[in-house]
């Protein structure tokens, strides 16, 4: 018997007749190789859709609002009012901005707040929660020194099918630079996020808010107010683009159109903060929110937004800016009474500048006294926004501590930074505060433009002279969008190879002035911490903070961190 064999690798293929043995004929390799066919790959995913992450099991939520785990497992601060930083004082920063967003979405959406920092939660546990809750939408707060870490959470949520969103003090001024390197991020809510989030979800879900205040705020800050934003050319271009996408008409939103990143005109600020629904404090881990020197949990109440001062280094230039909106005293007290009903008696009156309006402070204090509210509270201030009579009333109303932005002892540095107070005002204000029974917490910044080793020495000596109970020394950090940031860029003071994670007020690797290096700034920051802290007065304050077992553990940990930091 013969078999035709057709060689396939020669140009002159010939048919060859060869006698094959039965064994060879049984070898299937003697058969002709079939011709090349079109590819047709299988779709296995369609067969197992119900078994994979493409479906959402029972118990899921519409939107998850997240303060994600930290890269080093330490306590970090993230806030819509502030920049991110590692908390050397072990303060669990209440995520009231997330509670406010939750209130804006109620009752039309199911919401879960996950504060991984307060819960001391690592990434493995956080991933399990994501798997269980499988949110349709994922919103996280992002700051410069936590950028890559925060975007890891965005990536995980995106892998589970969520539409992902971010807001905060880094992604607002660095919108393109945040979305380009992190393709898992779908949207950025620039500036004040509440109404942008609500409008976006309503468009995606085809829902309508039922709260009349929310409806009012949407009308005040939506496309009906478009004439308030930008030039005629910008407005016309924006109006023409609204037919292209459901996202194009949402002010304050950055989104993706194919490969292009679209940034809509800015959303106007909410005119009346009293219209905001009360934050959903009950969704926060209230029992985990702690800070040094207080017994029991605490939380924030946002009393106002915006500050008229011009400090060049302040992140308020990115967030609420110069226009001040103050909540009424009655509105604030209603929230205070609600918190008391939840068992929270320690309050931080949280604002860009709490004492921005004297009449407002007086009215609030009188109302707290009149209602006999059982609260202890603290706040922030500037030394040129107080007087003796007002401080006495604040002490009577339960204020026990004020944090003061003092920054430097050198008036030329203060003037260049547009801080704008006189040194004698600091002595006077802090003396009045102590006389009113209020403790003083001073914040200082080392390394502002014009700094020298002599001026740093001046600031350390000044801090020792002031009647302060606590002091923290930070290094000037050029956060994107602040006037200080643009000054650093213009003068080429950024160290080559700087990463966003290094733009941190507790690090110094980003600044290199001609007369003083980053290493020297770091040396002086640690020396200032060491010199100020290791004195009898501050040590006594530290010991008084050992008032509970939890407080003792935290204080010992803080002390250890401070010692390690100061000697490093």
XYZ file of C-alpha atoms in Angstrom, residues 37-534:
498
model
C -7.905 28.607 10.409
C -9.320 31.894 11.824
C -8.887 32.306 15.612
C -11.958 31.723 17.748
C -11.131 31.951 21.484
C -13.665 30.756 24.069
C -15.526 33.098 26.460
C -15.442 31.204 29.750
C -16.506 34.240 31.761
C -20.040 34.179 30.385
C -20.512 30.659 31.735
C -19.507 31.528 35.312
C -20.847 35.077 35.677
C -22.789 34.212 38.801
C -19.684 32.767 40.450
C -17.320 35.713 39.981
C -16.914 39.298 41.158
C -19.147 40.572 38.365
C -22.230 40.047 40.548
C -23.139 41.795 43.828
C -24.324 39.485 46.615
C -26.870 40.364 49.295
C -25.685 42.924 51.862
C -23.966 45.209 49.372
C -24.129 49.012 49.512
C -24.602 51.712 46.914
C -21.577 53.732 47.939
C -18.640 53.221 50.271
C -16.990 56.326 51.749
C -13.457 55.431 52.735
C -10.579 56.568 54.896
C -8.262 53.773 53.719
C -5.548 51.867 55.603
C -2.116 53.472 55.803
C 0.991 52.101 54.173
C 3.003 51.891 57.410
C 0.146 50.943 59.725
C 0.566 54.196 61.673
C -2.097 56.800 62.465
C -2.417 59.312 59.647
C -4.569 62.411 59.321
C -6.708 62.993 56.242
C -9.176 65.867 56.095
C -10.990 68.083 53.628
C -9.767 71.083 55.646
C -6.185 69.896 56.003
C -3.272 68.162 54.332
C -2.268 64.608 55.161
C 0.348 63.867 57.765
C 1.437 61.175 60.178
C -0.013 61.881 63.619
C 2.878 62.004 66.056
C 0.348 62.831 68.786
C -1.750 59.654 68.110
C -4.855 61.678 67.317
C -7.564 59.727 65.493
C -8.922 62.355 63.118
C -12.742 62.029 62.924
C -13.918 61.653 59.323
C -16.760 64.154 59.627
C -16.424 65.086 55.948
C -17.445 61.496 55.114
C -20.329 61.701 57.593
C -21.468 64.904 55.875
C -21.359 63.234 52.458
C -23.392 60.330 53.844
C -26.055 62.782 55.029
C -26.241 64.416 51.590
C -27.010 61.005 50.036
C -29.726 60.035 52.529
C -32.270 58.474 52.223
C -32.043 57.571 48.543
C -28.740 55.648 48.751
C -27.331 52.990 51.057
C -24.006 54.181 52.465
C -21.148 52.554 54.373
C -18.337 54.561 55.991
C -15.095 52.660 56.492
C -12.530 54.469 58.632
C -9.655 52.010 58.434
C -7.337 54.319 60.397
C -9.657 54.573 63.400
C -10.297 50.822 63.291
C -6.534 50.111 63.018
C -7.345 48.057 59.933
C -4.730 46.711 57.524
C -5.134 46.051 53.826
C -6.089 42.332 54.095
C -9.033 43.104 56.399
C -10.036 46.055 54.222
C -10.096 43.845 51.121
C -12.473 41.464 52.896
C -14.865 44.345 53.625
C -14.744 45.391 49.988
C -15.587 41.829 48.966
C -18.510 41.681 51.401
C -20.007 45.092 50.699
C -19.210 45.157 46.957
C -20.060 48.883 46.550
C -21.320 50.206 43.221
C -19.444 53.423 43.956
C -16.252 53.969 45.942
C -15.208 57.408 47.218
C -11.942 58.096 49.006
C -10.162 61.143 50.363
C -6.670 61.721 48.951
C -3.742 63.774 50.241
C -0.255 64.310 48.808
C 1.801 62.135 51.192
C -0.721 59.269 50.987
C -1.368 59.425 47.216
C -0.115 56.014 46.051
C -1.435 54.303 49.144
C -4.904 55.813 48.660
C -4.933 54.842 45.003
C -4.325 51.209 45.956
C -7.781 51.214 47.516
C -9.176 52.715 44.313
C -7.553 49.900 42.335
C -9.053 47.207 44.593
C -12.537 48.713 44.317
C -12.238 49.006 40.552
C -11.286 45.327 40.336
C -14.621 44.525 41.994
C -16.570 46.567 39.475
C -17.063 49.826 41.391
C -17.025 53.243 39.805
C -14.295 55.070 41.689
C -14.114 58.657 42.929
C -11.691 60.803 44.886
C -11.777 64.204 46.574
C -9.460 66.204 48.774
C -6.633 68.661 49.021
C -4.337 66.900 46.541
C -6.614 65.823 43.710
C -8.319 69.237 43.461
C -5.218 71.209 42.385
C -3.524 68.163 40.798
C -6.447 66.726 38.857
C -4.701 65.674 35.633
C -1.604 64.543 37.500
C -3.802 62.308 39.685
C -5.925 60.761 36.932
C -3.229 60.165 34.302
C -0.983 57.816 36.301
C -3.922 56.072 38.021
C -6.341 54.799 35.355
C -8.466 53.014 37.972
C -9.756 56.401 39.119
C -12.934 57.309 37.220
C -13.919 60.668 38.743
C -12.527 63.507 40.848
C -14.825 65.775 42.863
C -12.960 69.073 42.836
C -13.300 71.546 45.693
C -16.374 71.287 47.904
C -17.537 67.728 47.140
C -21.053 67.393 48.575
C -23.273 68.619 45.758
C -20.995 67.333 42.986
C -21.275 63.831 44.477
C -25.036 64.067 44.869
C -25.581 65.309 41.311
C -23.260 62.659 39.866
C -24.989 59.755 41.636
C -28.427 61.063 40.760
C -27.449 61.144 37.078
C -25.955 57.657 37.193
C -28.886 56.162 39.122
C -31.692 58.343 37.682
C -32.829 59.408 41.151
C -34.195 62.644 42.612
C -33.427 63.934 46.133
C -36.333 64.225 48.574
C -34.674 66.601 51.075
C -35.793 70.170 50.214
C -32.487 71.629 51.448
C -30.533 69.306 49.143
C -32.777 70.287 46.226
C -32.162 73.966 47.046
C -28.385 73.520 47.257
C -28.290 71.629 43.963
C -30.137 74.479 42.272
C -27.782 77.054 43.801
C -24.572 75.269 42.757
C -25.579 73.436 39.567
C -25.560 74.358 35.884
C -28.350 76.889 36.495
C -25.601 78.993 38.076
C -23.236 78.587 35.166
C -22.889 82.336 34.555
C -21.008 82.563 37.828
C -18.122 80.436 36.617
C -15.441 81.719 34.303
C -15.496 83.803 31.142
C -18.126 83.781 28.386
C -15.894 81.580 26.223
C -15.624 78.959 28.969
C -19.356 79.048 29.662
C -20.265 78.724 25.968
C -17.860 75.823 25.449
C -19.210 74.118 28.541
C -22.813 74.582 27.406
C -22.066 73.133 23.972
C -20.436 70.052 25.501
C -23.384 69.093 27.714
C -24.963 66.988 24.960
C -21.894 64.760 24.659
C -22.085 63.025 28.025
C -24.239 62.913 31.156
C -21.143 64.028 33.088
C -20.436 67.159 31.077
C -23.042 69.304 32.834
C -21.866 68.535 36.383
C -19.859 71.426 37.792
C -16.792 70.531 39.843
C -16.366 67.125 38.186
C -13.355 65.622 36.391
C -14.098 62.522 34.327
C -12.850 60.376 31.460
C -14.074 60.519 27.876
C -12.227 57.695 26.175
C -8.532 58.450 26.567
C -9.167 62.118 27.351
C -9.570 63.586 30.846
C -12.299 66.216 31.015
C -12.363 68.915 33.718
C -15.657 70.774 34.055
C -15.852 74.365 35.362
C -15.663 74.762 39.134
C -18.794 74.435 41.234
C -19.792 77.518 43.280
C -19.573 77.183 47.044
C -22.683 76.295 49.049
C -23.974 79.751 50.090
C -25.649 78.775 53.383
C -24.060 76.023 55.487
C -27.219 75.758 57.591
C -28.830 74.060 54.577
C -26.496 71.071 54.965
C -28.176 68.104 56.688
C -26.660 67.071 59.989
C -23.652 64.778 59.420
C -24.313 61.076 59.998
C -22.020 60.853 63.040
C -23.605 57.532 63.967
C -21.942 55.915 60.937
C -18.472 56.767 62.305
C -16.559 54.571 64.796
C -17.173 57.106 67.568
C -15.695 54.929 70.321
C -12.379 54.740 68.425
C -11.930 58.497 67.915
C -9.367 59.541 70.519
C -6.872 62.278 71.193
C -4.321 62.969 73.931
C -5.385 64.467 77.241
C -9.111 63.717 77.012
C -11.134 60.968 78.674
C -13.337 59.081 76.283
C -14.131 59.557 72.591
C -14.432 62.866 70.781
C -15.500 64.181 67.410
C -15.557 67.283 65.219
C -18.217 69.841 64.457
C -17.480 71.974 61.402
C -18.542 75.469 62.462
C -17.462 77.416 59.372
C -15.634 77.144 56.063
C -13.068 79.578 54.727
C -10.594 82.032 56.235
C -9.871 85.684 55.304
C -6.171 85.446 56.235
C -3.603 85.122 53.469
C -1.029 82.670 54.899
C 0.873 81.482 51.806
C 1.489 77.939 53.060
C -2.116 77.169 54.096
C -4.147 74.550 52.209
C -7.264 76.693 52.578
C -6.216 78.281 49.263
C -7.202 74.926 47.720
C -10.307 74.091 49.774
C -12.648 76.807 51.075
C -10.480 79.833 50.262
C -11.026 83.424 51.455
C -14.816 83.698 51.547
C -16.123 82.814 55.001
C -19.405 80.984 55.593
C -20.416 80.591 59.241
C -23.112 78.262 60.522
C -25.637 79.818 62.874
C -25.190 79.239 66.594
C -28.600 77.506 66.726
C -27.589 75.114 63.939
C -24.329 74.196 65.686
C -26.015 73.694 69.059
C -28.564 71.340 67.482
C -25.649 69.177 66.337
C -24.024 69.422 69.769
C -27.229 68.199 71.417
C -27.412 65.308 68.968
C -23.812 64.293 69.772
C -24.530 64.421 73.502
C -27.447 62.039 72.874
C -24.927 59.688 71.229
C -22.714 59.833 74.328
C -20.116 62.223 72.882
C -19.163 65.047 75.251
C -15.721 66.015 73.895
C -15.908 68.236 70.832
C -13.406 69.894 68.536
C -14.950 72.978 66.930
C -13.354 72.327 63.564
C -12.864 75.241 61.174
C -10.275 77.015 59.076
C -10.511 79.722 61.758
C -13.036 79.181 64.550
C -12.829 82.742 65.913
C -13.249 84.361 62.480
C -16.409 86.187 63.623
C -16.534 87.544 67.174
C -20.319 87.933 67.282
C -20.749 84.333 66.163
C -18.429 83.043 68.914
C -20.249 85.116 71.560
C -23.664 83.879 70.424
C -22.520 80.256 70.359
C -20.951 80.429 73.828
C -24.036 82.085 75.322
C -26.288 79.427 73.787
C -24.103 76.571 75.128
C -24.297 78.121 78.611
C -28.047 78.781 78.325
C -28.775 75.187 77.231
C -26.447 73.843 79.973
C -24.762 71.488 77.533
C -22.483 68.978 79.213
C -19.565 69.295 76.797
C -15.867 70.098 76.832
C -14.559 71.580 73.617
C -11.469 72.857 71.902
C -10.894 74.987 68.820
C -8.251 76.774 66.774
C -7.519 80.471 66.491
C -5.082 83.154 65.513
C -3.603 85.407 68.162
C -4.992 88.472 66.371
C -8.591 87.165 66.302
C -9.275 87.078 70.068
C -9.747 89.430 73.001
C -9.772 88.951 76.778
C -13.554 89.211 77.213
C -14.275 86.675 74.445
C -11.735 84.175 75.816
C -13.248 84.404 79.315
C -16.673 83.589 77.876
C -15.219 80.693 75.839
C -13.699 79.228 78.999
C -17.014 79.587 80.832
C -18.787 77.779 77.943
C -16.519 74.742 78.216
C -13.542 75.538 75.990
C -10.498 73.851 77.517
C -7.864 74.131 74.778
C -7.031 76.353 71.817
C -4.547 75.444 69.110
C -2.701 78.496 67.839
C -0.838 78.865 64.554
C 2.230 80.764 65.779
C 4.677 79.473 63.131
C 7.774 81.653 63.728
C 9.346 84.213 66.031
C 10.859 86.154 63.144
C 8.549 88.939 62.014
C 10.177 89.209 58.578
C 9.450 85.528 57.944
C 5.886 86.019 59.187
C 5.456 89.016 56.914
C 6.850 87.185 53.883
C 4.517 84.250 54.600
C 1.605 86.717 54.956
C 0.892 85.505 58.472
C 0.567 89.052 59.614
C 0.547 89.137 63.430
C 2.876 90.863 65.875
C 4.862 88.927 68.473
C 3.410 90.922 71.348
C -0.077 89.775 70.255
C 0.939 86.166 70.807
C 2.095 86.778 74.374
C -1.064 88.722 75.158
C -3.528 86.225 73.605
C -1.948 83.164 75.218
C -1.806 84.924 78.610
C -5.537 85.779 78.345
C -6.271 82.182 77.407
C -4.430 80.746 80.414
C -6.196 83.222 82.716
C -9.538 81.953 81.335
C -8.554 78.375 82.281
C -7.832 77.374 78.676
C -4.762 75.368 77.711
C -2.574 76.487 74.805
C -1.331 74.263 71.959
C 1.178 75.976 69.702
C 2.051 75.021 66.130
C 5.342 76.153 64.608
C 6.760 75.852 61.080
C 10.475 75.542 60.438
C 11.752 76.300 56.956
C 9.494 79.021 55.586
C 11.129 81.259 52.935
C 13.773 83.494 54.461
C 14.573 81.009 57.243
C 18.109 80.828 58.623
C 19.629 78.775 61.424
C 19.629 81.948 63.524
C 15.896 82.533 62.956
C 15.150 78.908 63.855
C 17.077 79.360 67.102
C 14.996 82.485 67.711
C 11.752 80.505 67.209
C 12.818 77.730 69.624
C 13.642 80.257 72.342
C 10.368 82.079 71.651
C 8.372 78.837 71.994
C 9.953 78.230 75.415
C 8.939 81.713 76.586
C 5.287 81.462 75.541
C 2.733 80.023 78.038
C 2.228 76.836 76.009
C 1.124 73.431 77.282
C 1.862 71.571 74.023
C 3.963 72.492 70.998
C 4.471 70.807 67.632
C 7.217 71.763 65.220
C 6.586 71.021 61.557
C 8.670 71.623 58.462
C 7.297 73.906 55.777
C 5.647 71.752 53.106
C 4.779 73.194 49.672
C 1.406 71.562 49.133
C 0.129 71.839 45.544
C -2.090 74.831 44.893
C -0.837 77.015 47.753
C 1.048 80.252 46.992
C 4.032 78.717 48.790
C 4.002 75.821 46.298
C 4.229 78.192 43.330
C 7.025 80.130 45.051
C 9.006 76.904 45.561
C 8.513 75.902 41.912
C 9.475 79.359 40.645
C 12.668 79.438 42.721
C 13.606 75.802 42.038
C 13.623 74.906 45.724
C 12.203 71.419 45.161
C 14.832 68.736 45.569
C 15.397 66.794 42.321
C 13.423 63.555 42.246
C 10.875 64.712 44.818
C 7.835 62.425 45.139
C 4.429 63.534 46.345
C 4.672 61.163 49.296
C 7.608 63.261 50.527
C 5.626 66.521 50.577
C 4.851 66.085 54.246
C 5.187 68.584 57.063
C 6.967 65.916 59.129
C 9.629 65.315 56.437
C 12.213 67.628 54.951
C 13.483 65.954 51.805
C 11.584 68.261 49.460
C 13.095 71.677 50.197
C 16.618 72.840 49.469
C 17.182 76.548 49.990
C 20.489 78.052 48.969
C 21.457 78.940 52.535
C 20.045 75.923 54.393
C 19.696 72.320 53.243
C 16.917 69.799 53.804
C 19.173 67.891 56.218
C 19.668 70.970 58.369
C 15.932 71.703 58.422
C 15.313 68.158 59.610
C 18.033 68.513 62.254
C 16.495 71.723 63.588
C 12.969 70.307 63.605
C 14.108 67.416 65.781
C 16.235 69.634 67.963
C 13.291 72.003 68.510
C 11.068 69.062 69.480
C 13.695 67.750 71.874
C 14.534 71.094 73.487
C 10.921 72.122 74.010
C 9.544 68.772 75.175
C 12.235 67.645 77.596
